[in-house]
Amino acid sequence: MTETTASAAYDISTDPARLDAARIHRWLSTDAYWALGRARDIQDAAIAGSLNFGAYDPASGEQVAYARVVTDHATFAWLCDVYVDPGARGKGLGGALVAAARDHLAPLGLRRMMLATEDAHGVYEKVGFKSLENPLMWMTLDLQPPS
């Protein structure tokens, strides 16, 4: 299923055909602290295995933001790789993109959607995310050695 919604001056879409994979890779591998140096084939595989959201300038059709969700569409979702082009920042687009993902997933009845961020807590809090109430119950398993 694909959908397009208007948010302020941008179109937000889940249509995978609209994604600019080269641009997404460039953004993330060169400017996103969590994905610096990520290989193109890894990014392409991540896109292929995820529910993707692109935000597009309606005048030019150019992609200006991206987010992806890893989900089973039934119980859980992980929001990741949220990125807004520097030229489009400061206009609320990041929050609108995250809200579009939340609203897209809401009818599925998922128990929770999670994310990790070092620097954008305020953006996510505006659309309903909150810090873990009981962080001691959560665990992680690192499958790759630290770089």
PDB file of C-alpha atoms in Angstrom, residues 3-122:
ATOM      1  CA  GLU A   3      -0.148   6.697   0.476  1.00  0.00           C
ATOM      2  CA  THR A   4       0.633  10.331   0.006  1.00  0.00           C
ATOM      3  CA  THR A   5      -0.212  13.034   2.498  1.00  0.00           C
ATOM      4  CA  ALA A   6       0.447  16.756   2.339  1.00  0.00           C
ATOM      5  CA  SER A   7       2.324  18.242   5.246  1.00  0.00           C
ATOM      6  CA  ALA A   8       2.851  21.969   5.136  1.00  0.00           C
ATOM      7  CA  ALA A   9       4.659  22.479   1.829  1.00  0.00           C
ATOM      8  CA  TYR A  10       5.748  18.849   1.342  1.00  0.00           C
ATOM      9  CA  ASP A  11       4.265  15.586   0.111  1.00  0.00           C
ATOM     10  CA  ILE A  12       4.935  12.577   2.338  1.00  0.00           C
ATOM     11  CA  SER A  13       4.663   9.224   0.616  1.00  0.00           C
ATOM     12  CA  THR A  14       5.269   5.532   1.275  1.00  0.00           C
ATOM     13  CA  ASP A  15       5.622   4.821  -2.450  1.00  0.00           C
ATOM     14  CA  PRO A  16       8.970   2.993  -2.804  1.00  0.00           C
ATOM     15  CA  ALA A  17       9.219   4.028  -6.463  1.00  0.00           C
ATOM     16  CA  ARG A  18       9.613   7.664  -5.399  1.00  0.00           C
ATOM     17  CA  LEU A  19      12.613   7.067  -3.139  1.00  0.00           C
ATOM     18  CA  ASP A  20      15.950   8.503  -4.242  1.00  0.00           C
ATOM     19  CA  ALA A  21      18.157   5.702  -2.897  1.00  0.00           C
ATOM     20  CA  ALA A  22      21.401   7.397  -3.915  1.00  0.00           C
ATOM     21  CA  ARG A  23      20.421  10.577  -2.094  1.00  0.00           C
ATOM     22  CA  ILE A  24      19.304   8.644   1.003  1.00  0.00           C
ATOM     23  CA  HIS A  25      22.613   6.795   1.068  1.00  0.00           C
ATOM     24  CA  ARG A  26      24.596  10.014   0.672  1.00  0.00           C
ATOM     25  CA  TRP A  27      22.648  11.725   3.464  1.00  0.00           C
ATOM     26  CA  LEU A  28      22.999   8.884   5.923  1.00  0.00           C
ATOM     27  CA  SER A  29      26.516   7.678   5.146  1.00  0.00           C
ATOM     28  CA  THR A  30      28.061  11.153   5.206  1.00  0.00           C
ATOM     29  CA  ASP A  31      25.945  13.234   7.600  1.00  0.00           C
ATOM     30  CA  ALA A  32      24.034  11.024  10.060  1.00  0.00           C
ATOM     31  CA  TYR A  33      26.031  10.123  13.192  1.00  0.00           C
ATOM     32  CA  TRP A  34      24.341   6.704  13.439  1.00  0.00           C
ATOM     33  CA  ALA A  35      25.083   5.661   9.845  1.00  0.00           C
ATOM     34  CA  LEU A  36      28.412   7.263   8.953  1.00  0.00           C
ATOM     35  CA  GLY A  37      30.222   5.111   6.431  1.00  0.00           C
ATOM     36  CA  ARG A  38      27.277   2.776   5.871  1.00  0.00           C
ATOM     37  CA  ALA A  39      27.827   0.913   2.606  1.00  0.00           C
ATOM     38  CA  ARG A  40      25.403   1.465  -0.260  1.00  0.00           C
ATOM     39  CA  ASP A  41      24.485  -2.224  -0.507  1.00  0.00           C
ATOM     40  CA  ILE A  42      23.641  -2.274   3.204  1.00  0.00           C
ATOM     41  CA  GLN A  43      21.494   0.843   2.835  1.00  0.00           C
ATOM     42  CA  ASP A  44      19.704  -0.600  -0.188  1.00  0.00           C
ATOM     43  CA  ALA A  45      18.976  -3.807   1.754  1.00  0.00           C
ATOM     44  CA  ALA A  46      17.660  -1.748   4.679  1.00  0.00           C
ATOM     45  CA  ILE A  47      15.341   0.146   2.344  1.00  0.00           C
ATOM     46  CA  ALA A  48      14.136  -3.072   0.717  1.00  0.00           C
ATOM     47  CA  GLY A  49      13.280  -4.642   4.084  1.00  0.00           C
ATOM     48  CA  SER A  50      11.500  -1.638   5.571  1.00  0.00           C
ATOM     49  CA  LEU A  51       8.425   0.537   5.329  1.00  0.00           C
ATOM     50  CA  ASN A  52       9.845   3.790   3.946  1.00  0.00           C
ATOM     51  CA  PHE A  53       8.593   7.356   4.128  1.00  0.00           C
ATOM     52  CA  GLY A  54       9.855  10.043   1.791  1.00  0.00           C
ATOM     53  CA  ALA A  55       9.058  13.736   1.911  1.00  0.00           C
ATOM     54  CA  TYR A  56       9.107  15.568  -1.392  1.00  0.00           C
ATOM     55  CA  ASP A  57       9.080  19.176  -2.482  1.00  0.00           C
ATOM     56  CA  PRO A  58       5.840  19.420  -4.483  1.00  0.00           C
ATOM     57  CA  ALA A  59       7.263  21.973  -6.925  1.00  0.00           C
ATOM     58  CA  SER A  60      10.394  20.068  -7.925  1.00  0.00           C
ATOM     59  CA  GLY A  61       9.508  16.517  -6.837  1.00  0.00           C
ATOM     60  CA  GLU A  62      12.909  16.390  -5.130  1.00  0.00           C
ATOM     61  CA  GLN A  63      13.156  14.218  -2.039  1.00  0.00           C
ATOM     62  CA  VAL A  64      13.968  16.376   0.998  1.00  0.00           C
ATOM     63  CA  ALA A  65      13.547  13.942   3.919  1.00  0.00           C
ATOM     64  CA  TYR A  66      13.446  10.254   4.733  1.00  0.00           C
ATOM     65  CA  ALA A  67      12.448   7.863   7.498  1.00  0.00           C
ATOM     66  CA  ARG A  68      12.106   4.127   7.628  1.00  0.00           C
ATOM     67  CA  VAL A  69      10.245   1.747   9.891  1.00  0.00           C
ATOM     68  CA  VAL A  70      11.188  -1.853  10.570  1.00  0.00           C
ATOM     69  CA  THR A  71       7.956  -3.619  11.511  1.00  0.00           C
ATOM     70  CA  ASP A  72       6.038  -6.879  11.487  1.00  0.00           C
ATOM     71  CA  HIS A  73       2.839  -4.837  10.850  1.00  0.00           C
ATOM     72  CA  ALA A  74       1.187  -6.600  13.804  1.00  0.00           C
ATOM     73  CA  THR A  75       2.931  -6.023  17.132  1.00  0.00           C
ATOM     74  CA  PHE A  76       6.018  -3.825  16.921  1.00  0.00           C
ATOM     75  CA  ALA A  77       7.781  -1.107  14.933  1.00  0.00           C
ATOM     76  CA  TRP A  78      11.234   0.466  15.088  1.00  0.00           C
ATOM     77  CA  LEU A  79      11.545   3.973  13.654  1.00  0.00           C
ATOM     78  CA  CYS A  80      14.998   4.711  12.288  1.00  0.00           C
ATOM     79  CA  ASP A  81      17.061   6.646   9.761  1.00  0.00           C
ATOM     80  CA  VAL A  82      14.999   9.818  10.150  1.00  0.00           C
ATOM     81  CA  TYR A  83      16.807  12.479   8.148  1.00  0.00           C
ATOM     82  CA  VAL A  84      15.876  15.924   6.830  1.00  0.00           C
ATOM     83  CA  ASP A  85      18.022  17.623   4.196  1.00  0.00           C
ATOM     84  CA  PRO A  86      19.839  20.603   5.729  1.00  0.00           C
ATOM     85  CA  GLY A  87      18.064  22.993   3.338  1.00  0.00           C
ATOM     86  CA  ALA A  88      14.650  21.825   4.573  1.00  0.00           C
ATOM     87  CA  ARG A  89      15.372  21.857   8.310  1.00  0.00           C
ATOM     88  CA  GLY A  90      13.731  24.179  10.790  1.00  0.00           C
ATOM     89  CA  LYS A  91      10.286  23.992   9.188  1.00  0.00           C
ATOM     90  CA  GLY A  92       8.776  21.153  11.206  1.00  0.00           C
ATOM     91  CA  LEU A  93       9.298  18.580   8.482  1.00  0.00           C
ATOM     92  CA  GLY A  94      11.009  16.046  10.762  1.00  0.00           C
ATOM     93  CA  GLY A  95       8.069  16.079  13.143  1.00  0.00           C
ATOM     94  CA  ALA A  96       5.606  15.880  10.272  1.00  0.00           C
ATOM     95  CA  LEU A  97       7.443  12.891   8.809  1.00  0.00           C
ATOM     96  CA  VAL A  98       7.435  11.073  12.154  1.00  0.00           C
ATOM     97  CA  ALA A  99       3.747  11.926  12.666  1.00  0.00           C
ATOM     98  CA  ALA A 100       2.980  10.496   9.213  1.00  0.00           C
ATOM     99  CA  ALA A 101       4.718   7.249  10.172  1.00  0.00           C
ATOM    100  CA  ARG A 102       2.832   7.132  13.486  1.00  0.00           C
ATOM    101  CA  ASP A 103      -0.492   7.785  11.779  1.00  0.00           C
ATOM    102  CA  HIS A 104       0.205   5.217   9.053  1.00  0.00           C
ATOM    103  CA  LEU A 105       0.905   2.520  11.659  1.00  0.00           C
ATOM    104  CA  ALA A 106      -1.834   3.449  14.169  1.00  0.00           C
ATOM    105  CA  PRO A 107      -4.627   1.439  12.471  1.00  0.00           C
ATOM    106  CA  LEU A 108      -2.533  -1.740  12.705  1.00  0.00           C
ATOM    107  CA  GLY A 109      -2.922  -1.905  16.486  1.00  0.00           C
ATOM    108  CA  LEU A 110       0.795  -2.263  17.200  1.00  0.00           C
ATOM    109  CA  ARG A 111       1.723  -2.492  20.860  1.00  0.00           C
ATOM    110  CA  ARG A 112       4.587  -0.029  20.514  1.00  0.00           C
ATOM    111  CA  MET A 113       6.898   1.878  18.233  1.00  0.00           C
ATOM    112  CA  MET A 114      10.414   2.561  19.441  1.00  0.00           C
ATOM    113  CA  LEU A 115      13.432   4.551  18.355  1.00  0.00           C
ATOM    114  CA  ALA A 116      16.864   5.591  19.556  1.00  0.00           C
ATOM    115  CA  THR A 117      18.213   9.127  19.331  1.00  0.00           C
ATOM    116  CA  GLU A 118      21.075  11.083  20.827  1.00  0.00           C
ATOM    117  CA  ASP A 119      19.935  14.553  19.885  1.00  0.00           C
ATOM    118  CA  ALA A 120      16.304  14.907  18.792  1.00  0.00           C
ATOM    119  CA  HIS A 121      14.211  14.020  21.830  1.00  0.00           C
ATOM    120  CA  GLY A 122      12.126  17.192  21.495  1.00  0.00           C
TER     121      GLY A 122
END
